Amino acid sequence: AGAAARGVVRREARDTTQAHIVFGTDTFRYADDRRYALAMLVNAFGGGMSSRLFQRIREDLGLAYAVYAYHQFYRSAGQSGVYIGTQPGTADQATDAILAEFRTLASDGLTPTEVDDARRQLKGQVMLGLESPQSRMNRLATLALQGEPYRPLDRVLEEIDAVGTDTLMAVAQEFFAPERQTIVRLGPALLTHDIHQGPGHDHRRTEGNQDEREPHRPGAGRRRVAGVGGAHRLHRAGRR
């Protein structure tokens, strides 16, 4: 398979009441030792009511009801991303705000309090995910499909506890850089800023389907974008 596309912007105009926006990038396979670090970062970034995205995008700015981060691992690759549903008139503002949060996380990492909270949250998710016989069987099947050995719960919790701040920072810098994210928006065609120039650049209208294969320029100003067909399938898959 070819290399994953990064920094791509796709816009698709649809007659919808909301703009559905997905930010995403490729990560690594299930067997990678960094998977718990990524899971902790996703939790802190957009994994609940205390996460950065929920607090900034929904509570502070009031731009969306649904906004969250997700991740998914497969046998040979993985993905992480963010979904938001917002009004068409606030889609550009929401995109800017989310890219700013990506930039902050990639440059500054998590605070000590966020690290502790994200670690506890992930351990809780693991333990709650083993409460029913069905979930236990799903875990065993996943390990078999991924070619991974069985590890008892105590071992998994120890591995989560062993995730250090250096690993978290390295994963944040690599996978949460805003210029790495592919951004897709599905919704009404809007007058939008050039993705590469940011506020103050001449506006242009985007209609129909449009792919931009130029990568984001690191260090550029705020970026505007538009959206994805299949956004719901993608974000639902990431929340499993």
PDB file of C-alpha atoms in Angstrom:
ATOM      1  CA  ALA A   1       0.000   0.000   0.000  1.00  0.00           C
ATOM      2  CA  GLY A   2       1.105   3.561  -0.648  1.00  0.00           C
ATOM      3  CA  ALA A   3       1.930   6.115   1.990  1.00  0.00           C
ATOM      4  CA  ALA A   4      -0.987   7.727   3.779  1.00  0.00           C
ATOM      5  CA  ALA A   5      -2.048  11.155   2.542  1.00  0.00           C
ATOM      6  CA  ARG A   6      -1.335  13.900   5.060  1.00  0.00           C
ATOM      7  CA  GLY A   7      -2.288  17.543   5.098  1.00  0.00           C
ATOM      8  CA  VAL A   8      -5.015  17.025   2.484  1.00  0.00           C
ATOM      9  CA  VAL A   9      -8.115  19.222   2.513  1.00  0.00           C
ATOM     10  CA  ARG A  10     -11.345  17.919   1.018  1.00  0.00           C
ATOM     11  CA  ARG A  11     -14.574  19.851   0.696  1.00  0.00           C
ATOM     12  CA  GLU A  12     -17.882  18.348  -0.329  1.00  0.00           C
ATOM     13  CA  ALA A  13     -20.981  20.525  -0.595  1.00  0.00           C
ATOM     14  CA  ARG A  14     -24.206  18.953   0.624  1.00  0.00           C
ATOM     15  CA  ASP A  15     -27.584  20.398   1.561  1.00  0.00           C
ATOM     16  CA  THR A  16     -27.313  19.675   5.282  1.00  0.00           C
ATOM     17  CA  THR A  17     -28.286  21.681   8.333  1.00  0.00           C
ATOM     18  CA  GLN A  18     -24.880  21.157   9.958  1.00  0.00           C
ATOM     19  CA  ALA A  19     -21.299  21.132   8.789  1.00  0.00           C
ATOM     20  CA  HIS A  20     -19.623  17.827   9.684  1.00  0.00           C
ATOM     21  CA  ILE A  21     -15.856  18.161   9.992  1.00  0.00           C
ATOM     22  CA  VAL A  22     -13.291  15.415  10.534  1.00  0.00           C
ATOM     23  CA  PHE A  23      -9.589  15.905  11.219  1.00  0.00           C
ATOM     24  CA  GLY A  24      -7.497  12.751  10.952  1.00  0.00           C
ATOM     25  CA  THR A  25      -4.110  11.190  10.426  1.00  0.00           C
ATOM     26  CA  ASP A  26      -2.495   7.773  10.195  1.00  0.00           C
ATOM     27  CA  THR A  27      -0.766   6.486  13.327  1.00  0.00           C
ATOM     28  CA  PHE A  28       0.610   3.002  14.041  1.00  0.00           C
ATOM     29  CA  ARG A  29      -0.492  -0.600  14.391  1.00  0.00           C
ATOM     30  CA  TYR A  30      -2.080  -2.255  17.408  1.00  0.00           C
ATOM     31  CA  ALA A  31       1.124  -3.972  18.462  1.00  0.00           C
ATOM     32  CA  ASP A  32       3.050  -0.705  18.794  1.00  0.00           C
ATOM     33  CA  ASP A  33       4.252   0.007  22.330  1.00  0.00           C
ATOM     34  CA  ARG A  34       3.100   3.631  21.997  1.00  0.00           C
ATOM     35  CA  ARG A  35      -0.585   2.747  21.772  1.00  0.00           C
ATOM     36  CA  TYR A  36      -1.298   3.545  25.430  1.00  0.00           C
ATOM     37  CA  ALA A  37       0.431   6.909  25.105  1.00  0.00           C
ATOM     38  CA  LEU A  38      -1.743   7.762  22.121  1.00  0.00           C
ATOM     39  CA  ALA A  39      -4.858   6.609  23.949  1.00  0.00           C
ATOM     40  CA  MET A  40      -3.994   8.862  26.900  1.00  0.00           C
ATOM     41  CA  LEU A  41      -3.433  11.842  24.599  1.00  0.00           C
ATOM     42  CA  VAL A  42      -6.746  11.234  22.839  1.00  0.00           C
ATOM     43  CA  ASN A  43      -8.525  11.087  26.201  1.00  0.00           C
ATOM     44  CA  ALA A  44      -7.024  14.378  27.339  1.00  0.00           C
ATOM     45  CA  PHE A  45      -7.591  16.023  23.971  1.00  0.00           C
ATOM     46  CA  GLY A  46     -11.188  15.061  23.327  1.00  0.00           C
ATOM     47  CA  GLY A  47     -12.207  12.031  25.346  1.00  0.00           C
ATOM     48  CA  GLY A  48     -14.799  13.445  27.691  1.00  0.00           C
ATOM     49  CA  MET A  49     -16.375  16.457  29.351  1.00  0.00           C
ATOM     50  CA  SER A  50     -13.120  17.554  30.973  1.00  0.00           C
ATOM     51  CA  SER A  51     -11.097  17.261  27.756  1.00  0.00           C
ATOM     52  CA  ARG A  52      -9.537  20.246  26.015  1.00  0.00           C
ATOM     53  CA  LEU A  53     -11.810  20.136  22.983  1.00  0.00           C
ATOM     54  CA  PHE A  54     -15.003  19.818  25.010  1.00  0.00           C
ATOM     55  CA  GLN A  55     -14.047  22.661  27.306  1.00  0.00           C
ATOM     56  CA  ARG A  56     -12.718  25.001  24.610  1.00  0.00           C
ATOM     57  CA  ILE A  57     -14.988  24.312  21.640  1.00  0.00           C
ATOM     58  CA  ARG A  58     -18.250  23.567  23.388  1.00  0.00           C
ATOM     59  CA  GLU A  59     -18.106  25.231  26.790  1.00  0.00           C
ATOM     60  CA  ASP A  60     -15.967  28.338  26.127  1.00  0.00           C
ATOM     61  CA  LEU A  61     -16.819  29.118  22.502  1.00  0.00           C
ATOM     62  CA  GLY A  62     -20.239  27.461  22.213  1.00  0.00           C
ATOM     63  CA  LEU A  63     -19.486  26.248  18.684  1.00  0.00           C
ATOM     64  CA  ALA A  64     -20.779  22.680  18.864  1.00  0.00           C
ATOM     65  CA  TYR A  65     -22.753  20.152  20.822  1.00  0.00           C
ATOM     66  CA  ALA A  66     -20.775  17.150  19.533  1.00  0.00           C
ATOM     67  CA  VAL A  67     -16.983  17.377  19.477  1.00  0.00           C
ATOM     68  CA  TYR A  68     -14.554  14.627  20.401  1.00  0.00           C
ATOM     69  CA  ALA A  69     -11.303  12.875  19.550  1.00  0.00           C
ATOM     70  CA  TYR A  70     -10.969   9.199  18.678  1.00  0.00           C
ATOM     71  CA  HIS A  71      -8.403   6.575  17.733  1.00  0.00           C
ATOM     72  CA  GLN A  72      -8.432   3.118  16.199  1.00  0.00           C
ATOM     73  CA  PHE A  73      -5.739   0.482  15.790  1.00  0.00           C
ATOM     74  CA  TYR A  74      -5.514  -2.225  13.152  1.00  0.00           C
ATOM     75  CA  ARG A  75      -3.102  -5.042  12.371  1.00  0.00           C
ATOM     76  CA  SER A  76      -0.748  -2.961  10.227  1.00  0.00           C
ATOM     77  CA  ALA A  77      -1.817   0.652  10.793  1.00  0.00           C
ATOM     78  CA  GLY A  78      -3.902   2.970  12.931  1.00  0.00           C
ATOM     79  CA  GLN A  79      -5.700   6.284  12.871  1.00  0.00           C
ATOM     80  CA  SER A  80      -6.587   9.134  15.179  1.00  0.00           C
ATOM     81  CA  GLY A  81      -8.722  12.165  14.651  1.00  0.00           C
ATOM     82  CA  VAL A  82     -11.378  14.621  15.746  1.00  0.00           C
ATOM     83  CA  TYR A  83     -15.035  14.958  14.782  1.00  0.00           C
ATOM     84  CA  ILE A  84     -17.184  18.051  15.191  1.00  0.00           C
ATOM     85  CA  GLY A  85     -20.694  18.893  14.062  1.00  0.00           C
ATOM     86  CA  THR A  86     -21.347  22.627  13.962  1.00  0.00           C
ATOM     87  CA  GLN A  87     -23.456  25.251  12.240  1.00  0.00           C
ATOM     88  CA  PRO A  88     -22.258  26.136   8.726  1.00  0.00           C
ATOM     89  CA  GLY A  89     -21.760  29.742   9.765  1.00  0.00           C
ATOM     90  CA  THR A  90     -19.358  28.765  12.558  1.00  0.00           C
ATOM     91  CA  ALA A  91     -17.503  25.965  10.745  1.00  0.00           C
ATOM     92  CA  ASP A  92     -14.493  28.124   9.907  1.00  0.00           C
ATOM     93  CA  GLN A  93     -14.225  29.418  13.473  1.00  0.00           C
ATOM     94  CA  ALA A  94     -14.507  25.887  14.847  1.00  0.00           C
ATOM     95  CA  THR A  95     -11.828  24.645  12.440  1.00  0.00           C
ATOM     96  CA  ASP A  96      -9.481  27.426  13.509  1.00  0.00           C
ATOM     97  CA  ALA A  97     -10.056  26.712  17.187  1.00  0.00           C
ATOM     98  CA  ILE A  98      -9.458  22.971  16.814  1.00  0.00           C
ATOM     99  CA  LEU A  99      -6.280  23.496  14.787  1.00  0.00           C
ATOM    100  CA  ALA A 100      -5.072  25.842  17.515  1.00  0.00           C
ATOM    101  CA  GLU A 101      -5.642  23.090  20.084  1.00  0.00           C
ATOM    102  CA  PHE A 102      -3.742  20.615  17.903  1.00  0.00           C
ATOM    103  CA  ARG A 103      -0.881  23.095  17.718  1.00  0.00           C
ATOM    104  CA  THR A 104      -0.799  23.663  21.479  1.00  0.00           C
ATOM    105  CA  LEU A 105      -0.815  19.953  22.284  1.00  0.00           C
ATOM    106  CA  ALA A 106       1.929  19.210  19.746  1.00  0.00           C
ATOM    107  CA  SER A 107       4.157  21.996  21.064  1.00  0.00           C
ATOM    108  CA  ASP A 108       3.484  21.899  24.816  1.00  0.00           C
ATOM    109  CA  GLY A 109       2.202  18.391  25.562  1.00  0.00           C
ATOM    110  CA  LEU A 110       0.017  17.633  28.566  1.00  0.00           C
ATOM    111  CA  THR A 111       0.154  19.181  31.998  1.00  0.00           C
ATOM    112  CA  PRO A 112       0.981  16.887  34.950  1.00  0.00           C
ATOM    113  CA  THR A 113      -2.665  17.011  36.042  1.00  0.00           C
ATOM    114  CA  GLU A 114      -3.835  16.043  32.554  1.00  0.00           C
ATOM    115  CA  VAL A 115      -1.368  13.153  32.472  1.00  0.00           C
ATOM    116  CA  ASP A 116      -2.703  11.795  35.769  1.00  0.00           C
ATOM    117  CA  ASP A 117      -6.332  12.247  34.701  1.00  0.00           C
ATOM    118  CA  ALA A 118      -5.766  10.660  31.285  1.00  0.00           C
ATOM    119  CA  ARG A 119      -3.978   7.686  32.864  1.00  0.00           C
ATOM    120  CA  ARG A 120      -6.815   7.091  35.342  1.00  0.00           C
ATOM    121  CA  GLN A 121      -9.396   7.457  32.590  1.00  0.00           C
ATOM    122  CA  LEU A 122      -7.668   4.914  30.361  1.00  0.00           C
ATOM    123  CA  LYS A 123      -7.302   2.405  33.184  1.00  0.00           C
ATOM    124  CA  GLY A 124     -10.968   2.848  34.003  1.00  0.00           C
ATOM    125  CA  GLN A 125     -11.916   2.280  30.366  1.00  0.00           C
ATOM    126  CA  VAL A 126      -9.886  -0.922  30.272  1.00  0.00           C
ATOM    127  CA  MET A 127     -11.453  -2.266  33.460  1.00  0.00           C
ATOM    128  CA  LEU A 128     -15.000  -1.300  32.495  1.00  0.00           C
ATOM    129  CA  GLY A 129     -14.441  -2.922  29.125  1.00  0.00           C
ATOM    130  CA  LEU A 130     -14.043  -6.304  30.843  1.00  0.00           C
ATOM    131  CA  GLU A 131     -17.221  -6.278  32.893  1.00  0.00           C
ATOM    132  CA  SER A 132     -19.308  -8.528  30.645  1.00  0.00           C
ATOM    133  CA  PRO A 133     -18.543 -11.953  29.145  1.00  0.00           C
ATOM    134  CA  GLN A 134     -19.150 -10.522  25.683  1.00  0.00           C
ATOM    135  CA  SER A 135     -16.566  -7.766  26.133  1.00  0.00           C
ATOM    136  CA  ARG A 136     -14.047 -10.273  27.478  1.00  0.00           C
ATOM    137  CA  MET A 137     -14.564 -12.499  24.454  1.00  0.00           C
ATOM    138  CA  ASN A 138     -14.247  -9.478  22.156  1.00  0.00           C
ATOM    139  CA  ARG A 139     -10.896  -8.673  23.762  1.00  0.00           C
ATOM    140  CA  LEU A 140      -9.660 -12.234  23.291  1.00  0.00           C
ATOM    141  CA  ALA A 141     -10.791 -12.199  19.659  1.00  0.00           C
ATOM    142  CA  THR A 142      -9.042  -8.877  19.072  1.00  0.00           C
ATOM    143  CA  LEU A 143      -5.780 -10.225  20.465  1.00  0.00           C
ATOM    144  CA  ALA A 144      -6.043 -13.296  18.242  1.00  0.00           C
ATOM    145  CA  LEU A 145      -6.803 -11.234  15.130  1.00  0.00           C
ATOM    146  CA  GLN A 146      -3.948  -8.848  15.881  1.00  0.00           C
ATOM    147  CA  GLY A 147      -1.511 -11.693  16.522  1.00  0.00           C
ATOM    148  CA  GLU A 148      -0.878 -10.437  20.052  1.00  0.00           C
ATOM    149  CA  PRO A 149      -0.317 -12.607  23.146  1.00  0.00           C
ATOM    150  CA  TYR A 150      -2.819 -12.595  25.966  1.00  0.00           C
ATOM    151  CA  ARG A 151      -1.927 -10.312  28.871  1.00  0.00           C
ATOM    152  CA  PRO A 152      -3.807 -10.361  32.181  1.00  0.00           C
ATOM    153  CA  LEU A 153      -5.464  -7.184  33.389  1.00  0.00           C
ATOM    154  CA  ASP A 154      -2.757  -6.470  35.980  1.00  0.00           C
ATOM    155  CA  ARG A 155      -0.103  -6.520  33.244  1.00  0.00           C
ATOM    156  CA  VAL A 156      -2.089  -4.119  31.064  1.00  0.00           C
ATOM    157  CA  LEU A 157      -2.537  -1.683  33.954  1.00  0.00           C
ATOM    158  CA  GLU A 158       1.196  -1.842  34.665  1.00  0.00           C
ATOM    159  CA  GLU A 159       1.940  -0.979  31.050  1.00  0.00           C
ATOM    160  CA  ILE A 160      -0.365   2.033  31.255  1.00  0.00           C
ATOM    161  CA  ASP A 161       1.319   3.164  34.471  1.00  0.00           C
ATOM    162  CA  ALA A 162       4.696   2.853  32.738  1.00  0.00           C
ATOM    163  CA  VAL A 163       3.859   5.437  30.050  1.00  0.00           C
ATOM    164  CA  GLY A 164       6.230   8.343  30.692  1.00  0.00           C
ATOM    165  CA  THR A 165       6.073  12.033  29.890  1.00  0.00           C
ATOM    166  CA  ASP A 166       8.844  11.753  27.298  1.00  0.00           C
ATOM    167  CA  THR A 167       6.835   9.201  25.330  1.00  0.00           C
ATOM    168  CA  LEU A 168       3.696  11.304  25.595  1.00  0.00           C
ATOM    169  CA  MET A 169       5.540  14.365  24.331  1.00  0.00           C
ATOM    170  CA  ALA A 170       7.086  12.496  21.407  1.00  0.00           C
ATOM    171  CA  VAL A 171       3.733  11.043  20.330  1.00  0.00           C
ATOM    172  CA  ALA A 172       2.035  14.444  20.673  1.00  0.00           C
ATOM    173  CA  GLN A 173       4.684  16.135  18.546  1.00  0.00           C
ATOM    174  CA  GLU A 174       4.503  13.525  15.803  1.00  0.00           C
ATOM    175  CA  PHE A 175       0.784  12.799  15.521  1.00  0.00           C
ATOM    176  CA  PHE A 176      -0.951  15.977  16.714  1.00  0.00           C
ATOM    177  CA  ALA A 177       0.938  18.467  14.565  1.00  0.00           C
ATOM    178  CA  PRO A 178      -1.752  20.504  12.752  1.00  0.00           C
ATOM    179  CA  GLU A 179       0.037  20.313   9.401  1.00  0.00           C
ATOM    180  CA  ARG A 180      -0.177  16.496   9.539  1.00  0.00           C
ATOM    181  CA  GLN A 181      -3.971  16.426   9.766  1.00  0.00           C
ATOM    182  CA  THR A 182      -6.153  15.681   6.772  1.00  0.00           C
ATOM    183  CA  ILE A 183      -9.344  17.711   7.089  1.00  0.00           C
ATOM    184  CA  VAL A 184     -12.670  16.914   5.472  1.00  0.00           C
ATOM    185  CA  ARG A 185     -15.902  18.876   5.659  1.00  0.00           C
ATOM    186  CA  LEU A 186     -19.355  17.876   4.506  1.00  0.00           C
ATOM    187  CA  GLY A 187     -21.986  20.601   4.417  1.00  0.00           C
ATOM    188  CA  PRO A 188     -23.308  23.651   2.600  1.00  0.00           C
ATOM    189  CA  ALA A 189     -20.830  25.432   0.324  1.00  0.00           C
ATOM    190  CA  LEU A 190     -19.437  28.445   2.153  1.00  0.00           C
ATOM    191  CA  LEU A 191     -17.146  31.345   1.521  1.00  0.00           C
ATOM    192  CA  THR A 192     -13.998  30.194   3.265  1.00  0.00           C
ATOM    193  CA  HIS A 193     -10.447  31.322   3.898  1.00  0.00           C
ATOM    194  CA  ASP A 194      -7.596  29.789   1.944  1.00  0.00           C
ATOM    195  CA  ILE A 195      -6.348  26.869   4.021  1.00  0.00           C
ATOM    196  CA  HIS A 196      -2.732  27.939   3.562  1.00  0.00           C
ATOM    197  CA  GLN A 197      -3.038  31.659   4.196  1.00  0.00           C
ATOM    198  CA  GLY A 198      -5.317  32.063   7.196  1.00  0.00           C
ATOM    199  CA  PRO A 199      -7.310  35.174   8.205  1.00  0.00           C
ATOM    200  CA  GLY A 200      -6.781  38.262   6.137  1.00  0.00           C
ATOM    201  CA  HIS A 201      -6.224  36.381   2.882  1.00  0.00           C
ATOM    202  CA  ASP A 202      -8.645  36.901  -0.017  1.00  0.00           C
ATOM    203  CA  HIS A 203     -11.769  34.791   0.357  1.00  0.00           C
ATOM    204  CA  ARG A 204     -12.895  32.310  -2.242  1.00  0.00           C
ATOM    205  CA  ARG A 205     -16.025  30.237  -2.696  1.00  0.00           C
ATOM    206  CA  THR A 206     -15.775  26.464  -2.564  1.00  0.00           C
ATOM    207  CA  GLU A 207     -18.527  24.461  -4.195  1.00  0.00           C
ATOM    208  CA  GLY A 208     -19.015  20.806  -5.028  1.00  0.00           C
ATOM    209  CA  ASN A 209     -16.191  18.344  -4.490  1.00  0.00           C
ATOM    210  CA  GLN A 210     -12.668  19.646  -4.185  1.00  0.00           C
ATOM    211  CA  ASP A 211      -9.421  17.985  -3.218  1.00  0.00           C
ATOM    212  CA  GLU A 212      -6.325  19.949  -2.326  1.00  0.00           C
ATOM    213  CA  ARG A 213      -3.176  17.867  -2.465  1.00  0.00           C
ATOM    214  CA  GLU A 214      -0.818  20.569  -1.260  1.00  0.00           C
ATOM    215  CA  PRO A 215       0.272  19.868   2.313  1.00  0.00           C
ATOM    216  CA  HIS A 216      -0.338  22.380   5.072  1.00  0.00           C
ATOM    217  CA  ARG A 217       2.561  24.723   5.546  1.00  0.00           C
ATOM    218  CA  PRO A 218       4.058  24.427   9.033  1.00  0.00           C
ATOM    219  CA  GLY A 219       3.869  27.698  10.891  1.00  0.00           C
ATOM    220  CA  ALA A 220       1.197  29.169   8.635  1.00  0.00           C
ATOM    221  CA  GLY A 221      -1.670  31.141  10.126  1.00  0.00           C
ATOM    222  CA  ARG A 222      -5.054  29.767  11.068  1.00  0.00           C
ATOM    223  CA  ARG A 223      -6.529  27.468   8.422  1.00  0.00           C
ATOM    224  CA  ARG A 224     -10.056  26.988   7.116  1.00  0.00           C
ATOM    225  CA  VAL A 225     -11.446  23.841   5.598  1.00  0.00           C
ATOM    226  CA  ALA A 226     -14.411  21.748   4.647  1.00  0.00           C
ATOM    227  CA  GLY A 227     -15.671  18.246   4.814  1.00  0.00           C
ATOM    228  CA  VAL A 228     -16.305  14.523   4.560  1.00  0.00           C
ATOM    229  CA  GLY A 229     -18.786  12.122   3.083  1.00  0.00           C
ATOM    230  CA  GLY A 230     -18.909   9.176   5.478  1.00  0.00           C
ATOM    231  CA  ALA A 231     -17.988  11.303   8.489  1.00  0.00           C
ATOM    232  CA  HIS A 232     -20.401   9.454  10.734  1.00  0.00           C
ATOM    233  CA  ARG A 233     -18.993   6.079   9.771  1.00  0.00           C
ATOM    234  CA  LEU A 234     -15.504   7.285  10.494  1.00  0.00           C
ATOM    235  CA  HIS A 235     -16.150   8.816  13.890  1.00  0.00           C
ATOM    236  CA  ARG A 236     -18.333   5.947  15.044  1.00  0.00           C
ATOM    237  CA  ALA A 237     -15.588   3.484  14.163  1.00  0.00           C
ATOM    238  CA  GLY A 238     -13.090   5.497  16.164  1.00  0.00           C
ATOM    239  CA  ARG A 239     -15.154   5.379  19.327  1.00  0.00           C
ATOM    240  CA  ARG A 240     -15.181   1.581  19.617  1.00  0.00           C
TER     241      ARG A 240
END
